[in-house]
Amino acid sequence: MKITGRLALAASAGVLALAGAPHLFAHGDVTPQAVDTSALPDIQPNNDTWIEHNPYRGNAEAIKIGEHAYAQNCARCHGIEAISGGIAPDLRYLELGDSGDEWFVQRYHHGSVRDGKVYMPPMGEVLGQKAGWAIRAWLETVHQE
Ligand code: HEC
């Protein structure tokens, strides 16, 4: 029992040490939160080959998953419900359709670095392509002109 207790303590200390690691990015805690996309169809030819247009546009399940994924991973910079408080662009104004998709996935996949400063961390490699297109599907439902 005692040994188990010590091990458990050591394990939780390890977790704390990790959580306290210095943050890489400018806007506070941006540790990506995993998104469960298992309910969504896989992307063709495969989930790791980045495509330019949203295969989930109008997909109700994707929209639901995307809304949650956005709240967990993007809202801290882009604003709750995509209404920007000014830190980062207001994503409701992203163009609808294919050309908006291309710009969206470019930023989602690679983030934005200017003059050596990280404006937006690359989210795509961590969260995966399926989560990105789910977020984009939701964003199109809150679009503003
Ligand atoms: C750490 C803050 C931060 C987080 C977290 C973040 N972004 Fe960004 N994002 C930015 C900033 C800042 C810009 C503007 C970059 C620039 O001007 O070069 C941006 C730009 C964008 C753009 C381009 C918008 C435009 O109008 O040009 C898209 C699309 C985007 N982000 C999507 C996302 C998505 C989706 C997520 C969540 C998965 C996310 N971002 C998470 C800070 C963030």
Short mmCIF file of N, CA and C and ligand atoms in Angstrom, two decimals:
data_model
loop_
_atom_site.label_atom_id
_atom_site.label_comp_id
_atom_site.label_asym_id
_atom_site.label_seq_id
_atom_site.Cartn_x
_atom_site.Cartn_y
_atom_site.Cartn_z
N MET A 1 0.83 -1.22 0.00
CA MET A 1 0.00 0.00 0.00
C MET A 1 0.86 1.26 0.00
N LYS A 2 1.83 1.28 0.92
CA LYS A 2 2.69 2.47 1.03
C LYS A 2 3.42 2.74 -0.30
N ILE A 3 3.95 1.63 -0.88
CA ILE A 3 4.71 1.80 -2.12
C ILE A 3 3.80 2.37 -3.21
N THR A 4 2.59 1.79 -3.29
CA THR A 4 1.63 2.28 -4.28
C THR A 4 1.42 3.78 -4.10
N GLY A 5 1.24 4.17 -2.82
CA GLY A 5 0.99 5.58 -2.51
C GLY A 5 2.13 6.45 -3.00
N ARG A 6 3.36 6.01 -2.73
CA ARG A 6 4.53 6.81 -3.15
C ARG A 6 4.60 6.90 -4.66
N LEU A 7 4.34 5.74 -5.30
CA LEU A 7 4.39 5.75 -6.77
C LEU A 7 3.36 6.71 -7.33
N ALA A 8 2.18 6.65 -6.74
CA ALA A 8 1.11 7.53 -7.22
C ALA A 8 1.53 8.99 -7.05
N LEU A 9 2.14 9.29 -5.90
CA LEU A 9 2.60 10.66 -5.66
C LEU A 9 3.64 11.07 -6.69
N ALA A 10 4.62 10.17 -6.91
CA ALA A 10 5.68 10.47 -7.86
C ALA A 10 5.08 10.71 -9.25
N ALA A 11 4.10 9.89 -9.60
CA ALA A 11 3.48 10.02 -10.91
C ALA A 11 2.79 11.38 -11.02
N SER A 12 2.05 11.77 -9.97
CA SER A 12 1.34 13.05 -10.10
C SER A 12 2.33 14.21 -10.07
N ALA A 13 3.46 14.05 -9.36
CA ALA A 13 4.48 15.10 -9.38
C ALA A 13 5.01 15.27 -10.80
N GLY A 14 5.18 14.14 -11.50
CA GLY A 14 5.65 14.21 -12.88
C GLY A 14 4.68 14.99 -13.75
N VAL A 15 3.41 14.73 -13.56
CA VAL A 15 2.39 15.44 -14.34
C VAL A 15 2.45 16.93 -14.05
N LEU A 16 2.60 17.27 -12.77
CA LEU A 16 2.68 18.68 -12.40
C LEU A 16 3.88 19.35 -13.04
N ALA A 17 5.03 18.64 -13.02
CA ALA A 17 6.24 19.22 -13.60
C ALA A 17 6.02 19.52 -15.08
N LEU A 18 5.35 18.60 -15.76
CA LEU A 18 5.06 18.81 -17.17
C LEU A 18 4.14 20.01 -17.37
N ALA A 19 3.10 20.06 -16.54
CA ALA A 19 2.12 21.14 -16.69
C ALA A 19 2.78 22.49 -16.44
N GLY A 20 3.85 22.50 -15.61
CA GLY A 20 4.50 23.76 -15.30
C GLY A 20 5.58 24.15 -16.28
N ALA A 21 5.80 23.33 -17.32
CA ALA A 21 6.85 23.63 -18.29
C ALA A 21 6.59 24.97 -18.95
N PRO A 22 7.64 25.70 -19.26
CA PRO A 22 7.43 27.03 -19.86
C PRO A 22 6.66 26.92 -21.18
N HIS A 23 5.79 27.87 -21.39
CA HIS A 23 4.97 27.80 -22.60
C HIS A 23 5.69 28.40 -23.78
N LEU A 24 5.50 27.75 -24.90
CA LEU A 24 6.21 28.11 -26.11
C LEU A 24 5.60 29.33 -26.77
N PHE A 25 4.31 29.52 -26.58
CA PHE A 25 3.60 30.50 -27.39
C PHE A 25 3.17 31.71 -26.56
N ALA A 26 2.88 32.76 -27.28
CA ALA A 26 2.70 34.06 -26.63
C ALA A 26 1.42 34.20 -25.82
N HIS A 27 0.34 33.54 -26.21
CA HIS A 27 -0.94 33.85 -25.59
C HIS A 27 -1.36 32.85 -24.53
N GLY A 28 -0.48 32.57 -23.59
CA GLY A 28 -0.86 31.73 -22.46
C GLY A 28 -0.89 30.27 -22.84
N ASP A 29 -1.74 29.51 -22.15
CA ASP A 29 -1.74 28.06 -22.27
C ASP A 29 -2.39 27.62 -23.58
N VAL A 30 -1.60 27.10 -24.49
CA VAL A 30 -2.17 26.64 -25.75
C VAL A 30 -1.96 25.13 -25.94
N THR A 31 -1.82 24.40 -24.84
CA THR A 31 -1.69 22.96 -24.95
C THR A 31 -2.90 22.42 -25.69
N PRO A 32 -2.71 21.82 -26.87
CA PRO A 32 -3.88 21.38 -27.64
C PRO A 32 -4.67 20.29 -26.91
N GLN A 33 -5.98 20.38 -27.00
CA GLN A 33 -6.86 19.39 -26.39
C GLN A 33 -7.31 18.41 -27.47
N ALA A 34 -7.03 17.13 -27.24
CA ALA A 34 -7.35 16.12 -28.24
C ALA A 34 -8.83 16.18 -28.63
N VAL A 35 -9.11 15.94 -29.89
CA VAL A 35 -10.48 15.97 -30.39
C VAL A 35 -10.84 14.56 -30.87
N ASP A 36 -11.98 14.05 -30.39
CA ASP A 36 -12.41 12.72 -30.83
C ASP A 36 -13.18 12.84 -32.14
N THR A 37 -12.54 12.42 -33.22
CA THR A 37 -13.15 12.53 -34.54
C THR A 37 -13.52 11.15 -35.09
N SER A 38 -13.58 10.14 -34.21
CA SER A 38 -13.80 8.77 -34.70
C SER A 38 -15.16 8.60 -35.38
N ALA A 39 -16.13 9.50 -35.04
CA ALA A 39 -17.45 9.39 -35.67
C ALA A 39 -17.45 9.92 -37.11
N LEU A 40 -16.38 10.57 -37.52
CA LEU A 40 -16.35 11.18 -38.85
C LEU A 40 -15.66 10.27 -39.87
N PRO A 41 -16.11 10.31 -41.11
CA PRO A 41 -15.46 9.50 -42.15
C PRO A 41 -14.00 9.90 -42.31
N ASP A 42 -13.14 8.94 -42.62
CA ASP A 42 -11.74 9.24 -42.86
C ASP A 42 -11.61 10.07 -44.13
N ILE A 43 -10.50 10.82 -44.18
CA ILE A 43 -10.24 11.67 -45.34
C ILE A 43 -9.50 10.86 -46.40
N GLN A 44 -9.88 11.06 -47.64
CA GLN A 44 -9.25 10.33 -48.75
C GLN A 44 -8.14 11.16 -49.37
N PRO A 45 -7.00 10.59 -49.74
CA PRO A 45 -6.66 9.17 -49.66
C PRO A 45 -6.33 8.70 -48.24
N ASN A 46 -5.88 9.60 -47.36
CA ASN A 46 -5.67 9.21 -45.97
C ASN A 46 -5.63 10.48 -45.10
N ASN A 47 -5.76 10.31 -43.79
CA ASN A 47 -5.90 11.46 -42.90
C ASN A 47 -4.65 12.33 -42.81
N ASP A 48 -3.51 11.82 -43.24
CA ASP A 48 -2.27 12.58 -43.12
C ASP A 48 -1.88 13.33 -44.39
N THR A 49 -2.62 13.09 -45.46
CA THR A 49 -2.35 13.83 -46.69
C THR A 49 -3.30 15.03 -46.71
N TRP A 50 -2.73 16.22 -46.62
CA TRP A 50 -3.57 17.42 -46.47
C TRP A 50 -4.25 17.78 -47.78
N ILE A 51 -5.56 17.98 -47.69
CA ILE A 51 -6.33 18.37 -48.86
C ILE A 51 -6.77 19.82 -48.69
N GLU A 52 -7.32 20.42 -49.76
CA GLU A 52 -7.58 21.86 -49.72
C GLU A 52 -9.03 22.24 -49.49
N HIS A 53 -9.95 21.27 -49.68
CA HIS A 53 -11.36 21.63 -49.56
C HIS A 53 -12.07 20.74 -48.55
N ASN A 54 -13.00 21.33 -47.83
CA ASN A 54 -13.61 20.65 -46.69
C ASN A 54 -14.52 19.49 -47.10
N PRO A 55 -14.14 18.27 -46.73
CA PRO A 55 -14.99 17.13 -47.07
C PRO A 55 -16.22 17.04 -46.15
N TYR A 56 -16.26 17.83 -45.08
CA TYR A 56 -17.35 17.76 -44.10
C TYR A 56 -18.30 18.95 -44.18
N ARG A 57 -18.21 19.76 -45.21
CA ARG A 57 -19.08 20.94 -45.28
C ARG A 57 -20.54 20.50 -45.15
N GLY A 58 -21.27 21.11 -44.20
CA GLY A 58 -22.68 20.80 -44.02
C GLY A 58 -22.95 19.50 -43.27
N ASN A 59 -21.93 18.79 -42.84
CA ASN A 59 -22.09 17.52 -42.12
C ASN A 59 -22.42 17.81 -40.64
N ALA A 60 -23.64 17.44 -40.21
CA ALA A 60 -24.14 17.82 -38.89
C ALA A 60 -23.24 17.29 -37.76
N GLU A 61 -22.76 16.07 -37.91
CA GLU A 61 -21.89 15.49 -36.87
C GLU A 61 -20.58 16.28 -36.79
N ALA A 62 -20.03 16.61 -37.94
CA ALA A 62 -18.77 17.38 -37.98
C ALA A 62 -18.96 18.76 -37.35
N ILE A 63 -20.11 19.37 -37.61
CA ILE A 63 -20.38 20.71 -37.08
C ILE A 63 -20.40 20.68 -35.54
N LYS A 64 -21.02 19.62 -35.00
CA LYS A 64 -21.09 19.47 -33.54
C LYS A 64 -19.69 19.27 -32.95
N ILE A 65 -18.92 18.37 -33.55
CA ILE A 65 -17.56 18.09 -33.07
C ILE A 65 -16.69 19.34 -33.21
N GLY A 66 -16.87 20.03 -34.33
CA GLY A 66 -16.07 21.23 -34.61
C GLY A 66 -16.35 22.35 -33.62
N GLU A 67 -17.59 22.51 -33.23
CA GLU A 67 -17.93 23.57 -32.27
C GLU A 67 -17.18 23.35 -30.96
N HIS A 68 -17.19 22.11 -30.49
CA HIS A 68 -16.52 21.75 -29.24
C HIS A 68 -14.99 21.90 -29.39
N ALA A 69 -14.47 21.40 -30.50
CA ALA A 69 -13.02 21.46 -30.74
C ALA A 69 -12.55 22.91 -30.80
N TYR A 70 -13.36 23.76 -31.42
CA TYR A 70 -13.04 25.18 -31.49
C TYR A 70 -12.99 25.78 -30.08
N ALA A 71 -14.00 25.48 -29.27
CA ALA A 71 -14.07 26.04 -27.91
C ALA A 71 -12.83 25.64 -27.11
N GLN A 72 -12.36 24.42 -27.31
CA GLN A 72 -11.23 23.94 -26.53
C GLN A 72 -9.88 24.41 -27.06
N ASN A 73 -9.77 24.66 -28.35
CA ASN A 73 -8.44 24.90 -28.93
C ASN A 73 -8.24 26.26 -29.59
N CYS A 74 -9.29 26.94 -29.91
CA CYS A 74 -9.14 28.17 -30.68
C CYS A 74 -9.72 29.39 -29.96
N ALA A 75 -10.74 29.15 -29.12
CA ALA A 75 -11.48 30.26 -28.52
C ALA A 75 -10.59 31.16 -27.67
N ARG A 76 -9.54 30.61 -27.06
CA ARG A 76 -8.72 31.43 -26.18
C ARG A 76 -8.04 32.56 -26.94
N CYS A 77 -7.83 32.39 -28.20
CA CYS A 77 -7.27 33.49 -29.01
C CYS A 77 -8.32 34.12 -29.92
N HIS A 78 -9.14 33.27 -30.56
CA HIS A 78 -10.06 33.79 -31.58
C HIS A 78 -11.41 34.19 -31.00
N GLY A 79 -11.62 33.95 -29.69
CA GLY A 79 -12.85 34.40 -29.04
C GLY A 79 -13.91 33.32 -28.93
N ILE A 80 -14.68 33.40 -27.86
CA ILE A 80 -15.76 32.44 -27.62
C ILE A 80 -16.80 32.57 -28.72
N GLU A 81 -17.26 31.45 -29.25
CA GLU A 81 -18.21 31.39 -30.36
C GLU A 81 -17.71 32.15 -31.60
N ALA A 82 -16.39 32.22 -31.72
CA ALA A 82 -15.74 32.84 -32.88
C ALA A 82 -15.91 34.35 -32.94
N ILE A 83 -16.39 34.95 -31.84
CA ILE A 83 -16.49 36.41 -31.82
C ILE A 83 -15.19 36.93 -31.22
N SER A 84 -14.34 37.50 -32.05
CA SER A 84 -13.00 37.87 -31.60
C SER A 84 -13.02 39.06 -30.67
N GLY A 85 -12.20 38.98 -29.62
CA GLY A 85 -12.02 40.12 -28.73
C GLY A 85 -10.86 40.99 -29.20
N GLY A 86 -10.26 40.65 -30.34
CA GLY A 86 -9.22 41.51 -30.90
C GLY A 86 -7.82 40.93 -30.87
N ILE A 87 -7.58 39.86 -30.12
CA ILE A 87 -6.24 39.24 -30.07
C ILE A 87 -5.90 38.64 -31.42
N ALA A 88 -6.87 38.00 -32.04
CA ALA A 88 -6.65 37.28 -33.29
C ALA A 88 -7.84 37.57 -34.21
N PRO A 89 -7.67 37.33 -35.52
CA PRO A 89 -8.76 37.65 -36.47
C PRO A 89 -10.08 36.97 -36.10
N ASP A 90 -11.18 37.64 -36.45
CA ASP A 90 -12.52 37.11 -36.22
C ASP A 90 -12.84 36.12 -37.34
N LEU A 91 -12.92 34.84 -36.97
CA LEU A 91 -13.03 33.79 -37.99
C LEU A 91 -14.44 33.68 -38.60
N ARG A 92 -15.39 34.47 -38.08
CA ARG A 92 -16.72 34.48 -38.72
C ARG A 92 -16.65 35.12 -40.10
N TYR A 93 -15.60 35.93 -40.33
CA TYR A 93 -15.51 36.64 -41.60
C TYR A 93 -14.71 35.91 -42.66
N LEU A 94 -14.23 34.71 -42.32
CA LEU A 94 -13.52 33.92 -43.35
C LEU A 94 -14.47 33.66 -44.50
N GLU A 95 -13.93 33.75 -45.69
CA GLU A 95 -14.73 33.50 -46.89
C GLU A 95 -15.37 32.11 -46.84
N LEU A 96 -16.61 32.00 -47.30
CA LEU A 96 -17.26 30.69 -47.39
C LEU A 96 -16.70 29.90 -48.58
N GLY A 97 -16.89 28.60 -48.56
CA GLY A 97 -16.60 27.78 -49.74
C GLY A 97 -15.11 27.48 -49.93
N ASP A 98 -14.79 27.05 -51.16
CA ASP A 98 -13.47 26.50 -51.44
C ASP A 98 -12.31 27.45 -51.17
N SER A 99 -12.44 28.72 -51.56
CA SER A 99 -11.28 29.60 -51.37
C SER A 99 -11.06 29.88 -49.88
N GLY A 100 -12.15 29.98 -49.11
CA GLY A 100 -12.01 30.09 -47.66
C GLY A 100 -11.39 28.84 -47.05
N ASP A 101 -11.75 27.69 -47.58
CA ASP A 101 -11.17 26.43 -47.11
C ASP A 101 -9.65 26.43 -47.25
N GLU A 102 -9.17 26.89 -48.41
CA GLU A 102 -7.74 26.86 -48.69
C GLU A 102 -6.97 27.72 -47.69
N TRP A 103 -7.49 28.89 -47.42
CA TRP A 103 -6.83 29.80 -46.48
C TRP A 103 -6.91 29.21 -45.06
N PHE A 104 -8.09 28.70 -44.73
CA PHE A 104 -8.29 28.11 -43.40
C PHE A 104 -7.28 27.00 -43.14
N VAL A 105 -7.16 26.05 -44.07
CA VAL A 105 -6.35 24.86 -43.80
C VAL A 105 -4.86 25.21 -43.78
N GLN A 106 -4.49 26.20 -44.57
CA GLN A 106 -3.11 26.69 -44.57
C GLN A 106 -2.73 27.18 -43.17
N ARG A 107 -3.56 28.01 -42.59
CA ARG A 107 -3.29 28.55 -41.25
C ARG A 107 -3.40 27.46 -40.18
N TYR A 108 -4.42 26.68 -40.26
CA TYR A 108 -4.64 25.61 -39.27
C TYR A 108 -3.45 24.66 -39.25
N HIS A 109 -3.00 24.28 -40.43
CA HIS A 109 -1.91 23.31 -40.54
C HIS A 109 -0.59 23.91 -40.08
N HIS A 110 -0.26 25.11 -40.58
CA HIS A 110 1.08 25.65 -40.35
C HIS A 110 1.14 26.76 -39.31
N GLY A 111 0.02 27.33 -38.90
CA GLY A 111 0.05 28.47 -38.00
C GLY A 111 0.57 29.70 -38.72
N SER A 112 1.07 30.67 -37.95
CA SER A 112 1.58 31.89 -38.55
C SER A 112 2.80 32.36 -37.77
N VAL A 113 3.92 32.51 -38.46
CA VAL A 113 5.14 33.04 -37.86
C VAL A 113 5.57 34.23 -38.71
N ARG A 114 5.72 35.38 -38.07
CA ARG A 114 6.20 36.57 -38.80
C ARG A 114 7.34 37.19 -38.02
N ASP A 115 8.41 37.57 -38.71
CA ASP A 115 9.60 38.14 -38.07
C ASP A 115 10.05 37.29 -36.89
N GLY A 116 9.98 35.95 -37.06
CA GLY A 116 10.44 35.05 -36.00
C GLY A 116 9.51 34.95 -34.80
N LYS A 117 8.38 35.66 -34.85
CA LYS A 117 7.43 35.58 -33.73
C LYS A 117 6.26 34.69 -34.09
N VAL A 118 5.87 33.82 -33.14
CA VAL A 118 4.73 32.93 -33.39
C VAL A 118 3.44 33.69 -33.10
N TYR A 119 2.68 33.99 -34.17
CA TYR A 119 1.38 34.65 -33.99
C TYR A 119 0.32 33.59 -33.72
N MET A 120 0.44 32.52 -34.44
CA MET A 120 -0.46 31.39 -34.20
C MET A 120 0.34 30.10 -34.29
N PRO A 121 0.21 29.23 -33.26
CA PRO A 121 0.94 27.95 -33.32
C PRO A 121 0.36 27.05 -34.39
N PRO A 122 1.17 26.18 -34.99
CA PRO A 122 0.62 25.22 -35.95
C PRO A 122 -0.22 24.20 -35.18
N MET A 123 -1.51 24.14 -35.46
CA MET A 123 -2.39 23.26 -34.69
C MET A 123 -2.60 21.92 -35.41
N GLY A 124 -2.44 21.95 -36.72
CA GLY A 124 -2.86 20.82 -37.54
C GLY A 124 -2.15 19.51 -37.27
N GLU A 125 -0.83 19.55 -37.09
CA GLU A 125 -0.10 18.30 -36.90
C GLU A 125 -0.52 17.64 -35.59
N VAL A 126 -0.88 18.46 -34.61
CA VAL A 126 -1.23 17.93 -33.30
C VAL A 126 -2.67 17.45 -33.25
N LEU A 127 -3.58 18.29 -33.72
CA LEU A 127 -5.01 17.93 -33.61
C LEU A 127 -5.47 17.03 -34.75
N GLY A 128 -4.77 17.08 -35.85
CA GLY A 128 -5.12 16.25 -36.99
C GLY A 128 -6.05 16.95 -37.96
N GLN A 129 -6.04 16.44 -39.18
CA GLN A 129 -6.79 17.07 -40.26
C GLN A 129 -8.30 16.95 -40.06
N LYS A 130 -8.78 15.81 -39.56
CA LYS A 130 -10.23 15.62 -39.38
C LYS A 130 -10.80 16.68 -38.44
N ALA A 131 -10.09 16.96 -37.34
CA ALA A 131 -10.55 17.97 -36.38
C ALA A 131 -10.60 19.34 -37.04
N GLY A 132 -9.60 19.63 -37.89
CA GLY A 132 -9.56 20.92 -38.56
C GLY A 132 -10.76 21.14 -39.46
N TRP A 133 -11.09 20.15 -40.26
CA TRP A 133 -12.23 20.31 -41.17
C TRP A 133 -13.54 20.34 -40.41
N ALA A 134 -13.59 19.68 -39.25
CA ALA A 134 -14.80 19.76 -38.42
C ALA A 134 -14.97 21.19 -37.90
N ILE A 135 -13.87 21.80 -37.47
CA ILE A 135 -13.93 23.19 -36.99
C ILE A 135 -14.37 24.11 -38.13
N ARG A 136 -13.80 23.89 -39.29
CA ARG A 136 -14.16 24.72 -40.46
C ARG A 136 -15.66 24.54 -40.79
N ALA A 137 -16.17 23.32 -40.67
CA ALA A 137 -17.60 23.09 -40.96
C ALA A 137 -18.45 23.89 -39.98
N TRP A 138 -18.05 23.92 -38.71
CA TRP A 138 -18.81 24.71 -37.73
C TRP A 138 -18.67 26.20 -38.03
N LEU A 139 -17.45 26.66 -38.34
CA LEU A 139 -17.24 28.09 -38.60
C LEU A 139 -18.15 28.59 -39.72
N GLU A 140 -18.37 27.75 -40.72
CA GLU A 140 -19.23 28.20 -41.82
C GLU A 140 -20.67 28.43 -41.35
N THR A 141 -21.07 27.76 -40.26
CA THR A 141 -22.44 27.95 -39.76
C THR A 141 -22.60 29.26 -38.97
N VAL A 142 -21.47 29.88 -38.57
CA VAL A 142 -21.57 31.15 -37.83
C VAL A 142 -21.01 32.31 -38.67
N HIS A 143 -20.86 32.04 -39.96
CA HIS A 143 -20.28 33.03 -40.87
C HIS A 143 -21.05 34.36 -40.87
N GLN A 144 -20.31 35.46 -40.97
CA GLN A 144 -20.89 36.79 -41.14
C GLN A 144 -20.27 37.44 -42.36
N GLU A 145 -21.06 38.23 -43.05
CA GLU A 145 -20.49 38.98 -44.19
C GLU A 145 -19.75 40.21 -43.70
C1 HEC B 1 -2.20 31.39 -29.51
C2 HEC B 1 -3.32 32.05 -30.13
C3 HEC B 1 -4.03 31.32 -31.25
C4 HEC B 1 -4.63 30.08 -31.20
C5 HEC B 1 -4.69 29.11 -30.01
C6 HEC B 1 -5.21 29.88 -32.49
N1 HEC B 1 -4.98 30.94 -33.30
FE1 HEC B 1 -5.55 31.13 -35.24
N2 HEC B 1 -4.58 32.93 -35.36
C7 HEC B 1 -3.96 33.55 -34.31
C8 HEC B 1 -3.40 34.82 -34.77
C9 HEC B 1 -2.66 35.85 -33.92
C10 HEC B 1 -3.70 34.91 -36.15
C11 HEC B 1 -3.29 36.02 -37.13
C12 HEC B 1 -1.99 35.59 -37.75
C13 HEC B 1 -1.32 36.65 -38.56
O1 HEC B 1 -1.82 37.78 -38.60
O2 HEC B 1 -0.28 36.34 -39.17
C14 HEC B 1 -4.46 33.70 -36.48
C15 HEC B 1 -4.97 33.42 -37.74
C16 HEC B 1 -5.82 32.37 -38.03
C17 HEC B 1 -6.48 32.17 -39.29
C18 HEC B 1 -6.41 33.11 -40.50
C19 HEC B 1 -7.47 34.18 -40.29
C20 HEC B 1 -7.47 35.31 -41.28
O3 HEC B 1 -8.47 36.05 -41.31
O4 HEC B 1 -6.49 35.48 -41.99
C21 HEC B 1 -7.21 31.03 -39.18
C22 HEC B 1 -8.09 30.39 -40.24
C23 HEC B 1 -7.01 30.53 -37.83
N3 HEC B 1 -6.17 31.37 -37.17
C24 HEC B 1 -7.61 29.39 -37.34
C25 HEC B 1 -7.41 28.88 -36.06
C26 HEC B 1 -8.01 27.67 -35.56
C27 HEC B 1 -8.98 26.81 -36.32
C28 HEC B 1 -7.53 27.48 -34.29
C29 HEC B 1 -7.82 26.35 -33.33
C30 HEC B 1 -7.58 25.02 -33.84
C31 HEC B 1 -6.63 28.59 -34.00
N4 HEC B 1 -6.58 29.42 -35.09
C32 HEC B 1 -5.94 28.74 -32.81
C33 HEC B 1 -3.84 33.11 -33.02
C34 HEC B 1 -4.27 31.86 -32.57
#
